[in-house]
Backbone as numpy.savetxt, mean C-alpha at the origin, in Angstrom:
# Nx Ny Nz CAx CAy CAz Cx Cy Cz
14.62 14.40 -21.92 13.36 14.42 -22.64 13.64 14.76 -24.09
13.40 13.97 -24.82 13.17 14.71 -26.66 12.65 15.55 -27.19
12.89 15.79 -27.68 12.06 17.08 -28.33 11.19 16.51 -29.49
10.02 16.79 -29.28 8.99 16.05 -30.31 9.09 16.53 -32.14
10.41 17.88 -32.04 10.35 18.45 -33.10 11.64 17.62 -33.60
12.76 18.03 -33.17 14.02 17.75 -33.89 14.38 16.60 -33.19
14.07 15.81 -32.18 14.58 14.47 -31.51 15.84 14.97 -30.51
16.06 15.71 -30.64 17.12 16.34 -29.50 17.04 15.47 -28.32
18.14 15.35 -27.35 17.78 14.78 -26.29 18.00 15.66 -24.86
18.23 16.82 -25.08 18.61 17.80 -24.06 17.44 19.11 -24.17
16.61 19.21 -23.56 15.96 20.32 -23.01 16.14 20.63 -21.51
15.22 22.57 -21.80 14.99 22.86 -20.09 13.89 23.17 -19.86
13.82 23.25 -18.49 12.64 23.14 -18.11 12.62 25.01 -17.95
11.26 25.72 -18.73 10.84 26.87 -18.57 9.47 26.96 -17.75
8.68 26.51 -17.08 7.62 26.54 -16.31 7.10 25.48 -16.08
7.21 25.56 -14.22 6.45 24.28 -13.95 5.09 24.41 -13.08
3.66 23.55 -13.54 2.70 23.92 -12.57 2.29 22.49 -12.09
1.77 22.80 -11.09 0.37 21.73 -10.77 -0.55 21.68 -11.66
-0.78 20.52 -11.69 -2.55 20.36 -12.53 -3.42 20.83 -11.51
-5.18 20.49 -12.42 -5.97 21.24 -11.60 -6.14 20.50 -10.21
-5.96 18.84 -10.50 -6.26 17.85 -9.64 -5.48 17.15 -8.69
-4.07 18.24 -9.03 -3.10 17.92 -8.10 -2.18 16.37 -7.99
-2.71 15.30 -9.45 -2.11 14.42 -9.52 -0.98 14.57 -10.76
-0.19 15.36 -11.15 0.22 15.60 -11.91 1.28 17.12 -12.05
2.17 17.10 -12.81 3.20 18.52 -12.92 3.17 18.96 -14.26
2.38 19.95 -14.77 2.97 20.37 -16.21 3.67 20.92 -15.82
4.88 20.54 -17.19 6.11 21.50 -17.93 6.08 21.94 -18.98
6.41 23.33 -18.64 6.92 23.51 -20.41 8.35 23.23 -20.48
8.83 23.04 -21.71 10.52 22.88 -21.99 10.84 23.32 -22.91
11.82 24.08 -23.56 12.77 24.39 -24.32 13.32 23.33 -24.87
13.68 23.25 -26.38 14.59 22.17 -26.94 16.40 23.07 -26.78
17.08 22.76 -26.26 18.87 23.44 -26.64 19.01 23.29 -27.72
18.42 22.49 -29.25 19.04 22.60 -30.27 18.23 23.79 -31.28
16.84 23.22 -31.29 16.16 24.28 -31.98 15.31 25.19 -31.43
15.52 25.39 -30.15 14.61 26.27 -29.17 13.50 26.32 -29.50
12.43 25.49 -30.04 11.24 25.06 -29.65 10.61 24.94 -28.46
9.64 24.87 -28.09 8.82 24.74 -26.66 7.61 23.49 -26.73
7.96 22.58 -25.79 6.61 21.86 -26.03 6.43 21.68 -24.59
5.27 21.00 -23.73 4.78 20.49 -22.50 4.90 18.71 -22.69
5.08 18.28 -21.48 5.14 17.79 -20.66 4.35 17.55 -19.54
3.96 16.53 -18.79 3.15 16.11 -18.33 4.30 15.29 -17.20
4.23 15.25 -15.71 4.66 14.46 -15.00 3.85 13.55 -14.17
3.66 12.06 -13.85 2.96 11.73 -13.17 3.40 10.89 -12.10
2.62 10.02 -10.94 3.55 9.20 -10.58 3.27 7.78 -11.00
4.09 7.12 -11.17 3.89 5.51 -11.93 3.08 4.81 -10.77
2.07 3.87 -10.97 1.62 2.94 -10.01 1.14 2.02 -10.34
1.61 0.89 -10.57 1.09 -0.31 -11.15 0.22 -1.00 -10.61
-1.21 -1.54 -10.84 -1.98 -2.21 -10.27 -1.30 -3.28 -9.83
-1.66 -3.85 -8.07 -1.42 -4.94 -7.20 -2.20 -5.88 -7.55
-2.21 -7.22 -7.64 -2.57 -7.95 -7.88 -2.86 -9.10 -6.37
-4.07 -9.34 -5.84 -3.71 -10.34 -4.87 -4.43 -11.95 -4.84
-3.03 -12.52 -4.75 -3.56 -13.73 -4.79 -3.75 -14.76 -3.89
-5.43 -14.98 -3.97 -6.37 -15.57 -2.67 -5.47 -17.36 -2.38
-5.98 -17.89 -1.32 -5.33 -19.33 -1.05 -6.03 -20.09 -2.03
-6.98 -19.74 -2.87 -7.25 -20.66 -3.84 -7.07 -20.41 -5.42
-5.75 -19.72 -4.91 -5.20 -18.93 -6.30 -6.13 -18.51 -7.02
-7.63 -17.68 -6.84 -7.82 -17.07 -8.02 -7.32 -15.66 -7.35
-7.40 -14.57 -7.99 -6.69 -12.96 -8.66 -7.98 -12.56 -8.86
-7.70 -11.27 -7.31 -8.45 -9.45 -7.72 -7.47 -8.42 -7.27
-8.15 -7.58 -7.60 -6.77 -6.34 -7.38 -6.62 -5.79 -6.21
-5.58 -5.14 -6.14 -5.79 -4.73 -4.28 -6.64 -4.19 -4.15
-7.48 -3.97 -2.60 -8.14 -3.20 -2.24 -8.08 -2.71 -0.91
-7.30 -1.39 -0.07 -6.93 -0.85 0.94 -8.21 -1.07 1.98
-9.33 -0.92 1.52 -10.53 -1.06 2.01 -10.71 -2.71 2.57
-10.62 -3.30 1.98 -10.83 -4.67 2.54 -10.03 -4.82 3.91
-8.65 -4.16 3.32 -7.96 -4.43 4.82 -8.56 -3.49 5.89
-8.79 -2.79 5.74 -8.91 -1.55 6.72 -10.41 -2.63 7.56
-11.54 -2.65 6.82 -12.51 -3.25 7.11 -12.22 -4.31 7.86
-11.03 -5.37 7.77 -11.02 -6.46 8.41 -10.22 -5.79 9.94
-9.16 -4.89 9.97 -8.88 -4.35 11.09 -10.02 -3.52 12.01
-10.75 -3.02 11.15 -11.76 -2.08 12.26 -12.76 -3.76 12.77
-12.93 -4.20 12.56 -13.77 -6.02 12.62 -12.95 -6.21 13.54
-11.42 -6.36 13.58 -10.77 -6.80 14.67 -10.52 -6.02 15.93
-11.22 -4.60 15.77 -10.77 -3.68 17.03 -12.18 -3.38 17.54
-13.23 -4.33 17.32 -14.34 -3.35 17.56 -14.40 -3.43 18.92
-15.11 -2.36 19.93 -15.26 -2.38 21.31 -13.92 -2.47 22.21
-13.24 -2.08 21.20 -11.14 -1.91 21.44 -10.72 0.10 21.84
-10.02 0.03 22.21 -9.86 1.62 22.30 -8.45 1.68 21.73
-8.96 1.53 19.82 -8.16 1.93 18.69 -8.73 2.94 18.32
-7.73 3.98 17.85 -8.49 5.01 17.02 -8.70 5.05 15.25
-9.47 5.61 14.61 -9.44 4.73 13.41 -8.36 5.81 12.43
-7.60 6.71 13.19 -6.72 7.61 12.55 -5.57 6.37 12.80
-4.95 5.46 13.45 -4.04 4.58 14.03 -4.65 3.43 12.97
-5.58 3.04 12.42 -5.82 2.19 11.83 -5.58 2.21 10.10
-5.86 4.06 9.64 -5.76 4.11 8.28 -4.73 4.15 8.33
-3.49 5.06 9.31 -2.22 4.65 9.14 -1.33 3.59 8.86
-2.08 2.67 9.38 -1.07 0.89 9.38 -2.01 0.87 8.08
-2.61 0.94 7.50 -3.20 0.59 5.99 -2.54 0.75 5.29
-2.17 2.42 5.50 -1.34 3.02 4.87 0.00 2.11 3.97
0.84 2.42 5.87 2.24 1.44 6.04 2.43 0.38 4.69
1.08 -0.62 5.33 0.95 -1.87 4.42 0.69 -1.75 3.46
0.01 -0.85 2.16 -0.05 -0.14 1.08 1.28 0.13 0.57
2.13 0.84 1.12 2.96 1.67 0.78 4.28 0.37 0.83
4.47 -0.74 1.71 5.06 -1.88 1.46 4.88 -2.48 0.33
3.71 -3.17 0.64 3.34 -3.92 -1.15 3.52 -3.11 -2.56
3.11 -1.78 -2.60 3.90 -1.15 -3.60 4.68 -0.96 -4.00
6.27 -0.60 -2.66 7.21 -0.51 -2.71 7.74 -2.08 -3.10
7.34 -2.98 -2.70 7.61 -4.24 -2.92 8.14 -4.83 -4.43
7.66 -4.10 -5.57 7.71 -3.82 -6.90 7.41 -5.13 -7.85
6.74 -6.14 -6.25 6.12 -7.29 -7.34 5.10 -7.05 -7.70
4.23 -6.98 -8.69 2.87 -7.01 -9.22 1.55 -7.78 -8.25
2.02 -8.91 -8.09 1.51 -9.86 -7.64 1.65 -10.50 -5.61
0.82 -9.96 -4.92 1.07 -10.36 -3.20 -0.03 -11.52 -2.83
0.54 -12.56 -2.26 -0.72 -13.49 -1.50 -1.12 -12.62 -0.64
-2.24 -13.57 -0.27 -3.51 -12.98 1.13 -2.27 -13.19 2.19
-1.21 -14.20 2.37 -0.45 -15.03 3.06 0.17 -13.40 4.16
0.93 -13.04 2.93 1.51 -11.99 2.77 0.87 -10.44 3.38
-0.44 -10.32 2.89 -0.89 -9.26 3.91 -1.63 -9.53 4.59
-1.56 -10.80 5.20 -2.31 -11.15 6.43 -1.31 -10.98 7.73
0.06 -11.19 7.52 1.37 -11.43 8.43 2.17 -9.18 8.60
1.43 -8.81 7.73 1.99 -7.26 7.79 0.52 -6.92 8.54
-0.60 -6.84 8.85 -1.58 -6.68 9.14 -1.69 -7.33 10.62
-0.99 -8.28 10.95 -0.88 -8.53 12.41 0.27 -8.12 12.84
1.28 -7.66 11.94 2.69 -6.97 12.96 2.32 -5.71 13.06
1.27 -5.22 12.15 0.31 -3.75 12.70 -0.32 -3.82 13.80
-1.13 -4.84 13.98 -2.52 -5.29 15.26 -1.36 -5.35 16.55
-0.42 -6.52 16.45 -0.09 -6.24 17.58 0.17 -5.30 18.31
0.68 -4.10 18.37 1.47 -3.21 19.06 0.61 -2.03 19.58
-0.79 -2.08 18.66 -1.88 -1.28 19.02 -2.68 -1.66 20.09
-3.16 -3.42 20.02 -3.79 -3.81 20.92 -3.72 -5.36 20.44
-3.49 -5.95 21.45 -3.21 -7.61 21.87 -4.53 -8.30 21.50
-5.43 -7.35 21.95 -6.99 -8.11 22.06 -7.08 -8.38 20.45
-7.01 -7.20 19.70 -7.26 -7.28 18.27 -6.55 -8.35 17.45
-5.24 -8.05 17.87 -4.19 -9.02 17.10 -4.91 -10.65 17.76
-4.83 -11.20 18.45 -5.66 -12.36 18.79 -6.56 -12.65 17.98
-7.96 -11.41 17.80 -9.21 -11.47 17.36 -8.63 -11.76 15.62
-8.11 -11.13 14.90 -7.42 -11.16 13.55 -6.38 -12.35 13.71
-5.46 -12.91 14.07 -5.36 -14.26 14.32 -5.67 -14.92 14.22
-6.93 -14.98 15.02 -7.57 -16.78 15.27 -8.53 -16.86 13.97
-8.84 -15.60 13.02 -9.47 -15.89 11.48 -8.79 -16.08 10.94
-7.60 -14.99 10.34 -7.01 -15.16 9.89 -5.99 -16.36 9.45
-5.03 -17.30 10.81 -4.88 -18.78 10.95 -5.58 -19.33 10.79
-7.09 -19.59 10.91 -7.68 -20.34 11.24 -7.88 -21.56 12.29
-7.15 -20.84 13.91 -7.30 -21.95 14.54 -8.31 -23.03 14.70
-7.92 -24.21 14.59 -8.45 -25.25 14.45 -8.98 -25.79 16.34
-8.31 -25.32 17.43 -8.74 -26.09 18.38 -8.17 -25.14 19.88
-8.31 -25.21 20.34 -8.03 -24.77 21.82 -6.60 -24.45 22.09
-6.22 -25.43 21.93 -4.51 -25.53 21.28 -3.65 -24.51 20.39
-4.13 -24.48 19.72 -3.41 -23.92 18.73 -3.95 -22.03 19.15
-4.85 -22.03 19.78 -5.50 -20.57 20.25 -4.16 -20.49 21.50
-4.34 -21.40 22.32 -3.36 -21.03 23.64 -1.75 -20.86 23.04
-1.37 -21.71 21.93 -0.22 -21.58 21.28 0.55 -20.28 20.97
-1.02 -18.91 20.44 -0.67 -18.12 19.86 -0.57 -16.59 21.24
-1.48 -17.14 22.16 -1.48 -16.55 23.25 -0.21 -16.93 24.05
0.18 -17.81 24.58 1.66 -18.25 25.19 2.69 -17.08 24.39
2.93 -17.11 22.80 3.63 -16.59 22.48 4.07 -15.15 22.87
2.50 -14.58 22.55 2.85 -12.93 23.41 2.87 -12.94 24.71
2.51 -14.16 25.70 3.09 -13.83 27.13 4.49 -13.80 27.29
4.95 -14.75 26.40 6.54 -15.26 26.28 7.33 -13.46 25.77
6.92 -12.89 24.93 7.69 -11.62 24.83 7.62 -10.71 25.21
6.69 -10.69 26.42 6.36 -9.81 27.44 7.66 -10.18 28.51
């Protein structure tokens, strides 16, 4: 860190707190050259997600949309909705980590059913057949065969 006085590039750290709001670390620091004191501010970086729909237009993420389309897919299911903010979570914490700016619907539609499945079959189906958009009878039994097949 520099020192805002002499440009130094070596300070220490003399007190560290929480903010009031808990998103954040003040420091104070010491400069090693001219023992000055200034603060510091720590935060965590998070760049707005960007998602882009199948008709390429762009809005920003929203954890809520997904969550909403999973509780839609579990309704009258015996999911709990503590098991549901978790896989939100998961999938949040992917696309962030992901460090592209920019995710298709494509993209968290395929992390959002490797969540559904394992909770409940019924759901993952129900989120499926919108999500794909099966077109016919066919293509529904297609996706059903599959999970009999890995059973």
């Amino acid at each position: 860190m520099k020192c805002p006085y002499c440009g130094y590039s070596e300070s220490k750290v003399v007190d560290s707190r929480h903010s009031e709001d808990g998103t954040s670390i003040r420091r104070r620091r010491e400069c090693l050259s001219c023992q000055k004191r200034f603060t510091t501010y720590e935060t965590v970086e998070s760049l707005p997600i960007v998602v882009v729909k199948k008709d390429n237009s762009r809005e920003p993420f929203d954890r809520n949309k997904i969550l909403r389309g999973m509780v839609r897919a579990c309704e009258k299911r015996p999911v709990s909705m503590a098991d549901l903010e978790a896989a939100v979570t998961e999938i949040e914490q992917i696309v962030q980590n992901s460090l592209e700016r920019e995710v298709s619907t494509g993209k968290i539609g395929e992390l959002v059913m490797d969540r559904l499945k394992p909770l409940d079959e019924v759901a993952y189906v129900r989120f499926a057949s919108v999500y794909r958009q099966f077109k016919d009878i066919n293509s529904f039994m297609h996706e059903l065969n599959k999970i009999l097949e890995e059973k």
